[in-house]
Coordinates of C-alpha atoms in Angstrom, one line a residue:
Chain A
Q1 CA -0.7 2.2 1.0
K2 CA -0.4 -1.4 0.3
E3 CA 1.8 -2.2 -2.6
V4 CA -0.9 -4.3 -4.4
E5 CA -4.6 -3.4 -3.6
Q6 CA -7.6 -5.5 -4.6
N7 CA -11.2 -5.5 -3.5
S8 CA -11.9 -8.6 -1.1
G9 CA -15.3 -9.4 -2.4
P10 CA -17.1 -11.5 -2.5
L11 CA -18.0 -10.7 -6.2
S12 CA -21.2 -12.6 -7.2
V13 CA -21.5 -13.3 -10.9
P14 CA -24.5 -15.2 -12.7
E15 CA -23.2 -18.2 -14.6
G16 CA -22.6 -17.2 -18.3
A17 CA -21.9 -13.6 -17.4
I18 CA -18.7 -11.6 -17.4
A19 CA -16.7 -11.4 -14.1
S20 CA -14.5 -8.4 -13.9
L21 CA -11.8 -8.3 -11.2
N22 CA -9.4 -5.4 -10.8
C23 CA -6.1 -4.4 -9.1
T24 CA -4.2 -1.3 -8.6
Y25 CA -0.4 -1.2 -7.6
S26 CA 1.6 1.5 -6.1
D27 CA 5.2 1.1 -7.5
R28 CA 5.7 2.4 -10.9
G29 CA 8.9 0.1 -11.1
S30 CA 6.7 -3.0 -11.3
Q31 CA 7.6 -4.9 -14.4
S32 CA 5.2 -7.9 -14.9
F33 CA 1.7 -8.5 -13.6
F34 CA 0.2 -11.9 -12.8
W35 CA -3.2 -13.2 -12.0
Y36 CA -3.2 -16.3 -9.8
R37 CA -6.4 -18.4 -8.9
Q38 CA -6.7 -20.2 -5.6
Y39 CA -9.1 -22.6 -4.7
S40 CA -10.2 -23.3 -1.0
G41 CA -7.5 -25.2 0.8
K42 CA -5.2 -25.2 -2.5
S43 CA -2.1 -23.5 -3.5
P44 CA -2.2 -20.4 -5.9
E45 CA -1.9 -21.4 -9.7
L46 CA -1.1 -19.0 -12.6
I47 CA -3.9 -18.3 -15.0
M48 CA -2.2 -15.2 -16.8
F49 CA 0.6 -12.9 -17.2
I50 CA 0.9 -9.6 -18.7
Y51 CA 3.6 -7.1 -19.0
S52 CA 2.9 -4.6 -21.8
N53 CA 0.0 -2.2 -22.0
G54 CA -3.1 -3.2 -23.6
D55 CA -5.2 -6.4 -23.6
K56 CA -4.0 -10.1 -23.6
E57 CA -6.4 -12.9 -24.2
D58 CA -6.3 -16.6 -23.5
G59 CA -9.6 -18.6 -24.0
R60 CA -12.1 -17.1 -21.7
F61 CA -9.8 -14.9 -19.8
T62 CA -8.6 -11.2 -20.9
A63 CA -6.0 -9.4 -18.7
Q64 CA -5.8 -5.7 -19.2
L65 CA -2.9 -3.3 -18.2
N66 CA -2.7 0.1 -17.9
K67 CA 0.5 1.3 -16.5
A68 CA -0.3 5.1 -16.5
S69 CA -3.1 4.5 -14.2
Q70 CA -1.3 1.6 -12.3
Y71 CA -4.2 -0.6 -13.2
V72 CA -4.6 -4.4 -13.8
S73 CA -7.8 -6.3 -14.6
L74 CA -8.9 -9.7 -15.3
L75 CA -12.1 -10.3 -17.2
I76 CA -13.8 -14.0 -17.3
R77 CA -16.2 -14.5 -20.1
D78 CA -19.0 -17.0 -20.0
S79 CA -18.2 -17.6 -16.2
Q80 CA -18.8 -21.2 -14.9
P81 CA -19.3 -22.4 -11.4
S82 CA -15.6 -23.9 -11.5
D83 CA -14.5 -20.5 -11.7
S84 CA -15.5 -19.8 -8.1
A85 CA -12.2 -19.2 -6.3
T86 CA -10.1 -16.4 -5.0
Y87 CA -8.2 -14.5 -7.5
L88 CA -4.9 -13.2 -6.5
C89 CA -3.2 -10.1 -8.5
A90 CA 0.6 -10.1 -8.3
V91 CA 3.3 -7.6 -9.5
K92 CA 7.1 -8.5 -10.0
R93 CA 9.3 -5.8 -8.9
D94 CA 12.8 -6.5 -9.1
D95 CA 13.2 -10.2 -8.2
K96 CA 10.1 -10.1 -5.9
I97 CA 6.7 -11.3 -6.6
I98 CA 4.3 -9.2 -4.5
F99 CA 0.4 -10.5 -3.9
G100 CA -2.7 -8.6 -3.2
K101 CA -5.0 -10.1 -0.7
G102 CA -7.3 -11.5 -3.3
T103 CA -10.9 -11.2 -4.5
R104 CA -13.4 -13.9 -3.8
L105 CA -15.3 -14.8 -6.9
H106 CA -18.7 -16.7 -6.5
I107 CA -20.6 -17.8 -9.8
L108 CA -24.1 -18.2 -9.2
P109 CA -25.5 -21.2 -11.0
Chain B
D1 CA 9.1 -32.7 -12.4
A2 CA 7.3 -33.2 -9.4
G3 CA 6.8 -29.4 -8.8
V4 CA 7.5 -27.8 -5.4
I5 CA 7.6 -30.2 -2.4
Q6 CA 6.7 -29.0 1.2
S7 CA 6.7 -30.9 4.1
P8 CA 5.0 -31.5 6.5
R9 CA 1.3 -30.8 4.9
H10 CA -0.1 -30.2 8.4
E11 CA 1.7 -29.4 11.7
V12 CA 0.0 -28.7 15.2
T13 CA 2.5 -27.9 17.9
E14 CA 2.2 -26.2 21.3
M15 CA 3.2 -22.7 22.1
G16 CA 7.0 -22.3 22.8
Q17 CA 8.0 -25.4 20.7
E18 CA 10.2 -25.1 17.6
V19 CA 8.7 -25.7 14.2
T20 CA 10.8 -26.4 11.1
L21 CA 9.0 -26.4 7.7
R22 CA 10.7 -27.8 4.7
C23 CA 11.0 -27.0 0.9
K24 CA 12.3 -28.6 -2.2
P25 CA 12.1 -26.3 -5.2
I26 CA 11.7 -27.4 -8.9
S27 CA 15.0 -28.4 -10.2
G28 CA 16.8 -25.7 -12.0
H29 CA 14.9 -22.8 -10.5
D30 CA 17.2 -20.2 -8.7
Y31 CA 14.8 -18.3 -6.9
L32 CA 12.9 -19.7 -3.8
F33 CA 10.2 -17.7 -1.8
W34 CA 8.7 -18.3 1.6
Y35 CA 5.2 -16.7 2.0
R36 CA 2.6 -16.8 4.7
Q37 CA -1.1 -16.6 4.2
T38 CA -3.8 -15.6 6.7
M39 CA -7.3 -14.4 6.3
M40 CA -6.4 -11.0 7.8
R41 CA -3.2 -10.3 6.0
G42 CA -3.3 -12.3 2.7
L43 CA -0.2 -13.7 1.2
E44 CA 2.9 -12.1 2.7
L45 CA 6.4 -12.4 1.3
L46 CA 8.6 -13.6 4.2
I47 CA 12.0 -14.0 2.7
Y48 CA 13.5 -15.0 -0.5
F49 CA 16.7 -16.5 -1.9
N50 CA 18.7 -16.4 -5.1
N51 CA 21.3 -19.0 -5.7
N52 CA 20.9 -20.2 -2.2
V53 CA 21.7 -16.6 -1.0
P54 CA 19.1 -14.8 1.2
I55 CA 18.3 -11.6 -0.8
D56 CA 15.6 -9.8 1.3
D57 CA 14.3 -10.9 4.5
S58 CA 12.4 -7.6 5.3
G59 CA 9.1 -9.6 5.4
M60 CA 10.3 -12.0 8.4
P61 CA 8.2 -10.9 11.2
E62 CA 10.6 -11.1 14.0
D63 CA 13.8 -12.7 15.3
R64 CA 11.8 -15.9 16.2
F65 CA 11.8 -16.7 12.2
S66 CA 14.7 -18.0 10.4
A67 CA 15.3 -19.3 7.2
K68 CA 18.1 -21.2 5.5
M69 CA 18.9 -22.6 2.0
P70 CA 22.0 -25.0 2.5
N71 CA 21.9 -26.1 -1.2
A72 CA 20.0 -25.7 -4.3
S73 CA 17.4 -28.4 -3.5
F74 CA 16.5 -27.6 0.0
S75 CA 15.2 -24.7 2.3
T76 CA 14.0 -24.7 5.8
L77 CA 12.0 -21.9 7.5
K78 CA 12.1 -22.3 11.4
I79 CA 10.0 -20.7 14.3
Q80 CA 11.4 -20.8 17.7
P81 CA 9.6 -20.3 19.8
S82 CA 6.3 -20.6 18.2
E83 CA 3.2 -18.6 19.3
P84 CA -0.4 -18.9 18.5
R85 CA -0.3 -15.9 16.2
D86 CA 2.1 -17.7 13.8
S87 CA -0.8 -20.2 13.0
A88 CA -1.4 -19.6 9.2
V89 CA -0.6 -21.7 6.0
Y90 CA 3.1 -21.3 4.9
F91 CA 3.8 -21.6 1.1
C92 CA 7.2 -22.3 -0.6
A93 CA 7.5 -21.0 -4.2
S94 CA 10.3 -21.2 -6.8
R95 CA 10.9 -19.7 -10.2
E96 CA 13.6 -19.4 -12.8
T97 CA 15.3 -16.1 -13.8
G98 CA 15.6 -14.6 -17.1
R99 CA 12.2 -13.7 -18.3
M100 CA 9.7 -11.1 -17.6
N101 CA 6.8 -13.3 -17.3
T102 CA 8.6 -16.0 -15.2
E103 CA 5.9 -17.1 -12.7
A104 CA 6.4 -18.4 -9.4
F105 CA 5.4 -22.1 -8.9
F106 CA 3.7 -22.8 -5.4
G107 CA 4.2 -26.0 -3.1
Q108 CA 1.0 -27.4 -1.5
G109 CA 1.7 -25.4 1.6
T110 CA 2.0 -26.3 5.2
R111 CA -0.9 -25.6 7.5
L112 CA 0.6 -24.5 10.9
T113 CA -1.4 -24.5 14.1
V114 CA 0.0 -23.4 17.3
V115 CA -2.0 -24.0 20.2

């Protein structure tokens, strides 16, 4: 079992709708959780982090964490074509930051 | 701050040649990570340093790979000899210690092609 698992997609969502991205992790010792966005040919950039159970909102983005289920999600409201990218889930365990393979999101105009 | 700086941005080399990738972390960051990204395997952690000391190199694929961090502002990842399967984008990232939510900041990456 990989440490961080994501559905590779592509996930196609109409413009203006809610995009829901999911991630599971295997190590209960994981401490913090991150969502990075990566455009094609570019480096990953941080969108949000979360380390407490529950929801965390930042503009159109909401991160959700359920440590009991070892589950992290990212909701993108009012999806825009500029949101089309690969979204990487990452977990911090001890000093390391471990990434999933990412989910490709395509927003349909 | 200019962010994490990697060089070169692109490298094309012949199989069997030595390749050296370079990274300058953000000033004040005490952790440095080397990642490799491919379509098949995603973003893999190869090795990371804390205060210039290698902490975990379990992700280094084989002995052909080595990494050094001679000082707080410079690190290298060397592949000798290189093979076509080493073709990938190599990212360097840095972060500072102390907080739960401390993110890793990435350089622009080096796209390596071994022919």
